[in-house]
Amino acid sequence: MIREDIIELFRVRAGKSVDLKDYNSGWDQTEEMKELGKDALRGRARQILDQNLTDLAEAQELLYADDRHAVLIVLQAMDAAGKDGTIKHVMSGVNPQGCQVFSFKKPSAEDLDHNFLWRYMRCLPERGRIGIFNRSYYEDVLVVKVHPELLTAQRLPGDVDGKKLWRRRYQDINAFERHLVRNGTIILKFFLNVSRGEQKRRFLERLERPEKNWKFSSADLDERAHWGRYMRAYSDCLSATSTKWAPWYVVPADHKWVARAVVADVITTEIRSLDLKYPEVTDEQRALLAEAKRQLSAE
Ligand code: ATP
Ligand code: MG
């Protein structure tokens, strides 16, 4: 397990005003880590990830048996920050039946005919399951804020006054999440914080290595050109929507081993902190089990 004080470095306290410029996306998060050095820290991060994968598989089984809580994991990031790889690695030990991943792309005509939360509501995890949102309703206060022309297609009634609209959307999101939490869903939100320099390096790799070419899209470069506006939109969003009931974690993502260890650790710790139990066997059920055993043995 990663120490609680380190996890706290990444958790955005409710009400905190976030400026992503103050967040380091590298491995050297504390003096202690710097002293330890990159190689030793990488080894430690791998151990933590391995241990968490085992613990998470167990915790997920208990979540399923207990059947009272659902877990919603929200992943947001700039392109090439490692959302897909994080999902693949962190969930690699989990029973596929207990886990659902939804990747949200540009909204369809049907999506746009509804309120902005609609398409996400339909994909919420049921009790006992872990649901992962690879991009989420947060896109509606991120990409849409950076490209306000996208609002036209949403055909909102009345005057669409910029500031008020975003403030209301943050409120709607907080209320929506509180509703889910009150009804048994745990919400864990991760912003994979990759630096502009590291994104450039990963894009170049996608261009240079034939087996990675398919991952490159020229639209990614268009969005990169709006980097500053995205960082402001993310900073505002993290400030307004990190709540006690659904906190954000700003995860350093320039090194995949850091991001994966942190995400796996937070998910495992949070699920294990629930009071999960295997369903109790009643006396009546116990008698039925004994009878079934007797019948089978007598065959
Ligand atoms: P990858 O590139 O790894 O396949 P991705 O999540 O970047 O994953 P893309 O198909 O490249 O997937 O991009 C999806 C695009 O859809 C993103 O640019 C995202 O901002 C956009 N998008 C998602 N939700 C919305 C939304 N509600 N409104 C407008 N655009 C959205
Ligand atoms: Mg993309």
Tab-separated table of C-alpha atoms and ligand atoms in Angstrom:
chain	number	residue	atom	x	y	z
A	1	MET	CA	0.000	0.000	0.000
A	2	ILE	CA	1.120	3.541	-0.659
A	3	ARG	CA	1.264	5.601	2.523
A	4	GLU	CA	-1.828	7.671	3.240
A	5	ASP	CA	0.166	10.925	3.364
A	6	ILE	CA	1.404	10.283	-0.167
A	7	ILE	CA	-2.077	9.478	-1.459
A	8	GLU	CA	-3.194	12.717	0.178
A	9	LEU	CA	-0.747	14.626	-1.978
A	10	PHE	CA	-2.789	13.552	-4.973
A	11	ARG	CA	-6.300	13.823	-3.528
A	12	VAL	CA	-7.889	17.223	-4.176
A	13	ARG	CA	-9.390	18.488	-0.942
A	14	ALA	CA	-13.009	19.665	-1.294
A	15	GLY	CA	-13.095	23.407	-1.837
A	16	LYS	CA	-9.434	23.655	-2.819
A	17	SER	CA	-8.650	26.004	-5.671
A	18	VAL	CA	-6.537	23.981	-8.082
A	19	ASP	CA	-4.000	25.379	-10.510
A	20	LEU	CA	-2.461	22.519	-12.441
A	21	LYS	CA	0.715	24.557	-12.842
A	22	ASP	CA	1.425	23.668	-9.207
A	23	TYR	CA	1.258	19.928	-9.865
A	24	ASN	CA	4.337	17.920	-10.783
A	25	SER	CA	3.679	15.196	-13.352
A	26	GLY	CA	6.955	13.330	-12.697
A	27	TRP	CA	8.125	10.610	-10.292
A	28	ASP	CA	9.932	12.935	-7.848
A	29	GLN	CA	6.963	13.953	-5.735
A	30	THR	CA	8.619	14.299	-2.315
A	31	GLU	CA	12.122	14.817	-0.874
A	32	GLU	CA	12.000	11.213	0.300
A	33	MET	CA	11.321	9.975	-3.243
A	34	LYS	CA	14.149	12.079	-4.650
A	35	GLU	CA	16.538	10.569	-2.121
A	36	LEU	CA	15.358	7.071	-2.929
A	37	GLY	CA	16.030	7.692	-6.633
A	38	LYS	CA	14.127	6.782	-9.755
A	39	ASP	CA	15.221	3.147	-10.128
A	40	ALA	CA	14.489	2.149	-6.544
A	41	LEU	CA	11.160	3.925	-6.693
A	42	ARG	CA	10.234	2.136	-9.915
A	43	GLY	CA	10.934	-1.207	-8.269
A	44	ARG	CA	8.806	-0.230	-5.282
A	45	ALA	CA	5.968	0.973	-7.538
A	46	ARG	CA	5.959	-2.359	-9.401
A	47	GLN	CA	5.703	-4.267	-6.107
A	48	ILE	CA	2.833	-2.058	-5.000
A	49	LEU	CA	1.035	-2.590	-8.294
A	50	ASP	CA	1.483	-6.388	-8.116
A	51	GLN	CA	0.221	-6.557	-4.546
A	52	ASN	CA	-2.740	-4.355	-5.432
A	53	LEU	CA	-3.692	-6.490	-8.423
A	54	THR	CA	-3.999	-9.522	-6.132
A	55	ASP	CA	-5.873	-7.548	-3.457
A	56	LEU	CA	-8.161	-5.912	-6.001
A	57	ALA	CA	-9.212	-9.260	-7.480
A	58	GLU	CA	-10.201	-10.409	-3.985
A	59	ALA	CA	-11.897	-7.143	-3.068
A	60	GLN	CA	-13.893	-7.221	-6.285
A	61	GLU	CA	-15.169	-10.718	-5.571
A	62	LEU	CA	-16.345	-9.587	-2.160
A	63	LEU	CA	-17.963	-6.504	-3.698
A	64	TYR	CA	-19.885	-8.808	-6.011
A	65	ALA	CA	-20.955	-11.208	-3.258
A	66	ASP	CA	-21.942	-8.388	-0.901
A	67	ASP	CA	-24.069	-6.846	-3.685
A	68	ARG	CA	-24.790	-3.517	-1.979
A	69	HIS	CA	-22.224	-1.161	-3.487
A	70	ALA	CA	-21.125	-0.293	-7.001
A	71	VAL	CA	-17.833	1.401	-7.878
A	72	LEU	CA	-17.628	4.067	-10.557
A	73	ILE	CA	-14.152	4.952	-11.764
A	74	VAL	CA	-13.847	8.088	-13.874
A	75	LEU	CA	-10.723	8.560	-15.976
A	76	GLN	CA	-10.005	11.900	-17.589
A	77	ALA	CA	-6.851	13.080	-19.315
A	78	MET	CA	-5.316	14.727	-22.333
A	79	ASP	CA	-4.569	12.409	-25.277
A	80	ALA	CA	-1.743	9.906	-24.814
A	81	ALA	CA	-1.756	10.297	-21.028
A	82	GLY	CA	-2.256	6.539	-20.664
A	83	LYS	CA	-5.944	6.019	-19.908
A	84	ASP	CA	-6.189	2.828	-21.958
A	85	GLY	CA	-2.993	1.314	-20.563
A	86	THR	CA	-4.033	2.153	-17.009
A	87	ILE	CA	-7.367	0.381	-17.448
A	88	LYS	CA	-5.683	-2.610	-19.045
A	89	HIS	CA	-3.083	-3.020	-16.300
A	90	VAL	CA	-5.075	-2.086	-13.232
A	91	MET	CA	-8.010	-4.321	-14.166
A	92	SER	CA	-5.893	-7.219	-15.450
A	93	GLY	CA	-6.551	-9.432	-12.421
A	94	VAL	CA	-10.243	-8.684	-12.040
A	95	ASN	CA	-12.959	-11.133	-13.080
A	96	PRO	CA	-14.306	-9.684	-16.375
A	97	GLN	CA	-17.861	-10.465	-15.240
A	98	GLY	CA	-17.549	-7.981	-12.420
A	99	CYS	CA	-16.225	-5.106	-14.462
A	100	GLN	CA	-17.566	-2.912	-17.291
A	101	VAL	CA	-15.661	-0.311	-19.333
A	102	PHE	CA	-17.377	2.439	-21.317
A	103	SER	CA	-15.411	4.762	-23.598
A	104	PHE	CA	-17.220	7.966	-24.451
A	105	LYS	CA	-16.528	9.582	-27.799
A	106	LYS	CA	-18.301	12.440	-29.525
A	107	PRO	CA	-22.008	12.372	-28.635
A	108	SER	CA	-24.493	10.931	-31.161
A	109	ALA	CA	-27.621	12.709	-32.438
A	110	GLU	CA	-29.640	10.689	-29.929
A	111	ASP	CA	-27.333	11.702	-27.079
A	112	LEU	CA	-27.649	15.354	-28.084
A	113	ASP	CA	-31.432	15.057	-27.951
A	114	HIS	CA	-31.186	14.543	-24.175
A	115	ASN	CA	-29.770	16.346	-21.157
A	116	PHE	CA	-25.990	16.168	-20.947
A	117	LEU	CA	-25.918	13.496	-18.204
A	118	TRP	CA	-28.271	11.111	-19.983
A	119	ARG	CA	-25.844	8.975	-21.962
A	120	TYR	CA	-23.665	8.452	-18.891
A	121	MET	CA	-26.580	7.550	-16.607
A	122	ARG	CA	-27.431	4.663	-18.896
A	123	CYS	CA	-23.970	3.170	-18.388
A	124	LEU	CA	-23.716	3.350	-14.593
A	125	PRO	CA	-22.458	0.181	-12.888
A	126	GLU	CA	-24.996	-2.010	-11.144
A	127	ARG	CA	-24.521	-3.136	-7.538
A	128	GLY	CA	-21.603	-5.479	-7.098
A	129	ARG	CA	-19.797	-4.206	-10.199
A	130	ILE	CA	-16.923	-1.905	-11.030
A	131	GLY	CA	-17.736	0.476	-13.892
A	132	ILE	CA	-15.020	2.430	-15.637
A	133	PHE	CA	-15.739	5.583	-17.597
A	134	ASN	CA	-12.945	6.204	-20.088
A	135	ARG	CA	-13.855	9.908	-20.515
A	136	SER	CA	-17.134	10.875	-18.934
A	137	TYR	CA	-19.726	13.572	-18.272
A	138	TYR	CA	-16.747	15.755	-17.391
A	139	GLU	CA	-16.143	16.179	-21.129
A	140	ASP	CA	-19.181	18.438	-21.048
A	141	VAL	CA	-17.276	20.947	-18.898
A	142	LEU	CA	-13.896	20.310	-20.584
A	143	VAL	CA	-13.876	19.803	-24.360
A	144	VAL	CA	-17.177	21.675	-24.617
A	145	LYS	CA	-15.788	24.565	-22.562
A	146	VAL	CA	-12.670	24.730	-24.736
A	147	HIS	CA	-14.886	24.564	-27.869
A	148	PRO	CA	-18.082	26.409	-26.881
A	149	GLU	CA	-19.347	26.111	-30.462
A	150	LEU	CA	-20.203	22.493	-29.543
A	151	LEU	CA	-22.999	23.906	-27.402
A	152	THR	CA	-24.993	24.837	-30.504
A	153	ALA	CA	-25.674	21.160	-31.194
A	154	GLN	CA	-26.981	20.773	-27.619
A	155	ARG	CA	-29.850	23.181	-28.409
A	156	LEU	CA	-30.130	24.531	-24.876
A	157	PRO	CA	-33.112	26.798	-24.261
A	158	GLY	CA	-32.734	30.458	-23.335
A	159	ASP	CA	-29.573	32.502	-23.224
A	160	VAL	CA	-26.453	30.440	-22.915
A	161	ASP	CA	-24.442	32.688	-20.643
A	162	GLY	CA	-20.955	31.204	-20.435
A	163	LYS	CA	-19.997	31.542	-16.783
A	164	LYS	CA	-23.407	30.720	-15.405
A	165	LEU	CA	-23.683	27.652	-17.641
A	166	TRP	CA	-20.441	26.086	-16.386
A	167	ARG	CA	-21.273	26.889	-12.775
A	168	ARG	CA	-24.635	25.169	-13.168
A	169	ARG	CA	-23.076	22.163	-14.823
A	170	TYR	CA	-20.604	21.781	-11.951
A	171	GLN	CA	-23.557	21.957	-9.538
A	172	ASP	CA	-25.501	19.390	-11.552
A	173	ILE	CA	-22.505	17.050	-11.594
A	174	ASN	CA	-21.956	17.390	-7.832
A	175	ALA	CA	-25.641	16.741	-7.143
A	176	PHE	CA	-25.704	13.778	-9.535
A	177	GLU	CA	-22.660	12.249	-7.868
A	178	ARG	CA	-24.098	12.832	-4.402
A	179	HIS	CA	-27.247	11.031	-5.452
A	180	LEU	CA	-25.190	8.053	-6.615
A	181	VAL	CA	-23.091	7.980	-3.459
A	182	ARG	CA	-26.165	8.140	-1.229
A	183	ASN	CA	-27.493	5.118	-3.067
A	184	GLY	CA	-24.422	2.945	-2.674
A	185	THR	CA	-22.022	3.894	-5.478
A	186	ILE	CA	-18.421	4.737	-4.627
A	187	ILE	CA	-17.010	7.297	-7.045
A	188	LEU	CA	-13.275	7.581	-7.702
A	189	LYS	CA	-12.107	10.191	-10.187
A	190	PHE	CA	-8.634	10.289	-11.671
A	191	PHE	CA	-7.062	12.995	-13.771
A	192	LEU	CA	-3.931	11.534	-15.361
A	193	ASN	CA	-1.654	14.526	-15.329
A	194	VAL	CA	0.753	14.234	-18.252
A	195	SER	CA	3.027	17.140	-19.160
A	196	ARG	CA	3.028	18.828	-22.540
A	197	GLY	CA	6.596	17.640	-23.135
A	198	GLU	CA	5.758	14.014	-22.388
A	199	GLN	CA	2.706	14.160	-24.655
A	200	LYS	CA	4.954	15.369	-27.481
A	201	ARG	CA	7.358	12.480	-26.861
A	202	ARG	CA	4.497	9.939	-26.942
A	203	PHE	CA	2.982	11.427	-30.112
A	204	LEU	CA	6.395	11.264	-31.816
A	205	GLU	CA	6.704	7.641	-30.772
A	206	ARG	CA	3.306	6.926	-32.336
A	207	LEU	CA	4.522	8.535	-35.566
A	208	GLU	CA	7.896	6.824	-35.612
A	209	ARG	CA	6.951	3.273	-34.662
A	210	PRO	CA	4.863	1.517	-37.344
A	211	GLU	CA	3.037	-0.678	-34.808
A	212	LYS	CA	1.949	2.485	-32.996
A	213	ASN	CA	0.911	4.494	-36.077
A	214	TRP	CA	-2.733	3.469	-35.730
A	215	LYS	CA	-2.922	5.256	-32.401
A	216	PHE	CA	-2.114	8.626	-33.907
A	217	SER	CA	-4.873	10.923	-35.021
A	218	SER	CA	-4.291	14.382	-36.451
A	219	ALA	CA	-7.232	15.573	-34.320
A	220	ASP	CA	-4.928	14.972	-31.323
A	221	LEU	CA	-2.606	17.699	-32.613
A	222	ASP	CA	-5.528	20.101	-32.987
A	223	GLU	CA	-6.445	19.586	-29.325
A	224	ARG	CA	-2.812	19.892	-28.260
A	225	ALA	CA	-2.837	23.382	-29.759
A	226	HIS	CA	-5.401	24.303	-27.075
A	227	TRP	CA	-3.242	22.975	-24.224
A	228	GLY	CA	-3.414	26.146	-22.126
A	229	ARG	CA	-7.198	26.366	-22.389
A	230	TYR	CA	-7.556	22.694	-21.467
A	231	MET	CA	-5.361	23.149	-18.397
A	232	ARG	CA	-7.516	26.082	-17.286
A	233	ALA	CA	-10.715	24.102	-17.903
A	234	TYR	CA	-9.287	21.158	-15.946
A	235	SER	CA	-8.122	23.404	-13.096
A	236	ASP	CA	-11.587	25.003	-12.820
A	237	CYS	CA	-13.313	21.645	-13.045
A	238	LEU	CA	-11.119	20.018	-10.374
A	239	SER	CA	-11.662	23.025	-8.080
A	240	ALA	CA	-15.436	22.917	-8.468
A	241	THR	CA	-16.121	19.183	-8.472
A	242	SER	CA	-13.752	17.594	-5.967
A	243	THR	CA	-16.155	16.913	-3.133
A	244	LYS	CA	-16.064	14.947	0.096
A	245	TRP	CA	-18.315	12.325	-1.457
A	246	ALA	CA	-16.531	12.114	-4.811
A	247	PRO	CA	-12.946	13.365	-4.676
A	248	TRP	CA	-10.590	13.857	-7.596
A	249	TYR	CA	-7.056	12.482	-7.654
A	250	VAL	CA	-4.466	14.288	-9.756
A	251	VAL	CA	-2.183	11.416	-10.735
A	252	PRO	CA	1.364	12.120	-11.960
A	253	ALA	CA	1.348	10.462	-15.382
A	254	ASP	CA	4.683	11.176	-17.083
A	255	HIS	CA	5.762	7.691	-15.979
A	256	LYS	CA	3.292	4.900	-16.537
A	257	TRP	CA	4.562	2.910	-13.530
A	258	VAL	CA	3.756	5.832	-11.225
A	259	ALA	CA	0.242	6.359	-12.610
A	260	ARG	CA	-0.661	2.671	-12.506
A	261	ALA	CA	0.580	2.120	-8.964
A	262	VAL	CA	-1.313	5.165	-7.676
A	263	VAL	CA	-4.599	4.354	-9.442
A	264	ALA	CA	-4.510	0.682	-8.397
A	265	ASP	CA	-3.712	1.632	-4.826
A	266	VAL	CA	-6.523	4.150	-4.474
A	267	ILE	CA	-9.109	1.777	-5.978
A	268	THR	CA	-8.048	-1.176	-3.844
A	269	THR	CA	-7.842	0.842	-0.636
A	270	GLU	CA	-11.256	2.411	-1.175
A	271	ILE	CA	-13.020	-0.867	-1.947
A	272	ARG	CA	-11.369	-2.575	1.026
A	273	SER	CA	-12.435	0.221	3.345
A	274	LEU	CA	-16.097	-0.637	2.707
A	275	ASP	CA	-17.703	-2.917	5.208
A	276	LEU	CA	-18.130	-5.796	2.753
A	277	LYS	CA	-19.337	-9.218	3.809
A	278	TYR	CA	-20.153	-12.496	2.165
A	279	PRO	CA	-23.899	-13.060	2.540
A	280	GLU	CA	-24.682	-14.931	5.760
A	281	VAL	CA	-26.038	-18.441	5.512
A	282	THR	CA	-29.239	-18.805	7.551
A	283	ASP	CA	-30.056	-21.899	9.630
A	284	GLU	CA	-32.676	-22.848	7.079
A	285	GLN	CA	-30.174	-22.586	4.202
A	286	ARG	CA	-27.647	-24.567	6.219
A	287	ALA	CA	-30.180	-27.355	6.646
A	288	LEU	CA	-30.827	-27.316	2.880
A	289	LEU	CA	-27.101	-27.520	2.162
A	290	ALA	CA	-26.745	-30.477	4.558
A	291	GLU	CA	-29.658	-32.225	2.865
A	292	ALA	CA	-28.164	-31.619	-0.611
A	293	LYS	CA	-24.855	-33.041	0.591
A	294	ARG	CA	-26.592	-36.096	2.014
A	295	GLN	CA	-28.458	-36.722	-1.262
A	296	LEU	CA	-25.327	-36.376	-3.391
A	297	SER	CA	-23.279	-38.637	-1.134
A	298	ALA	CA	-25.988	-41.303	-1.226
A	299	GLU	CA	-25.942	-41.490	-5.060
B	1	ATP	P1	-8.057	6.963	-27.958
B	1	ATP	O1	-7.509	8.148	-28.689
B	1	ATP	O2	-7.064	6.314	-27.040
B	1	ATP	O3	-8.798	6.000	-28.822
B	1	ATP	P2	-9.970	8.827	-26.918
B	1	ATP	O4	-10.786	8.791	-25.662
B	1	ATP	O5	-9.048	9.987	-27.096
B	1	ATP	O6	-9.179	7.485	-26.940
B	1	ATP	P3	-11.005	9.509	-29.488
B	1	ATP	O7	-11.965	8.807	-30.390
B	1	ATP	O8	-9.628	9.813	-29.963
B	1	ATP	O9	-10.948	8.680	-28.128
B	1	ATP	O10	-11.622	10.885	-29.014
B	1	ATP	C1	-12.872	11.014	-28.489
B	1	ATP	C2	-13.196	12.468	-28.587
B	1	ATP	O11	-14.547	12.648	-28.209
B	1	ATP	C3	-12.348	13.314	-27.657
B	1	ATP	O12	-11.738	14.344	-28.375
B	1	ATP	C4	-13.357	13.846	-26.672
B	1	ATP	O13	-13.007	15.127	-26.217
B	1	ATP	C5	-14.620	13.826	-27.486
B	1	ATP	N1	-15.794	13.810	-26.598
B	1	ATP	C6	-16.064	12.968	-25.594
B	1	ATP	N2	-17.188	13.334	-24.948
B	1	ATP	C7	-17.640	14.454	-25.564
B	1	ATP	C8	-18.748	15.305	-25.356
B	1	ATP	N3	-19.626	15.086	-24.379
B	1	ATP	N4	-18.896	16.344	-26.189
B	1	ATP	C9	-18.001	16.570	-27.184
B	1	ATP	N5	-16.946	15.810	-27.423
B	1	ATP	C10	-16.749	14.756	-26.627
B	2	MG	MG	-7.817	10.210	-28.835
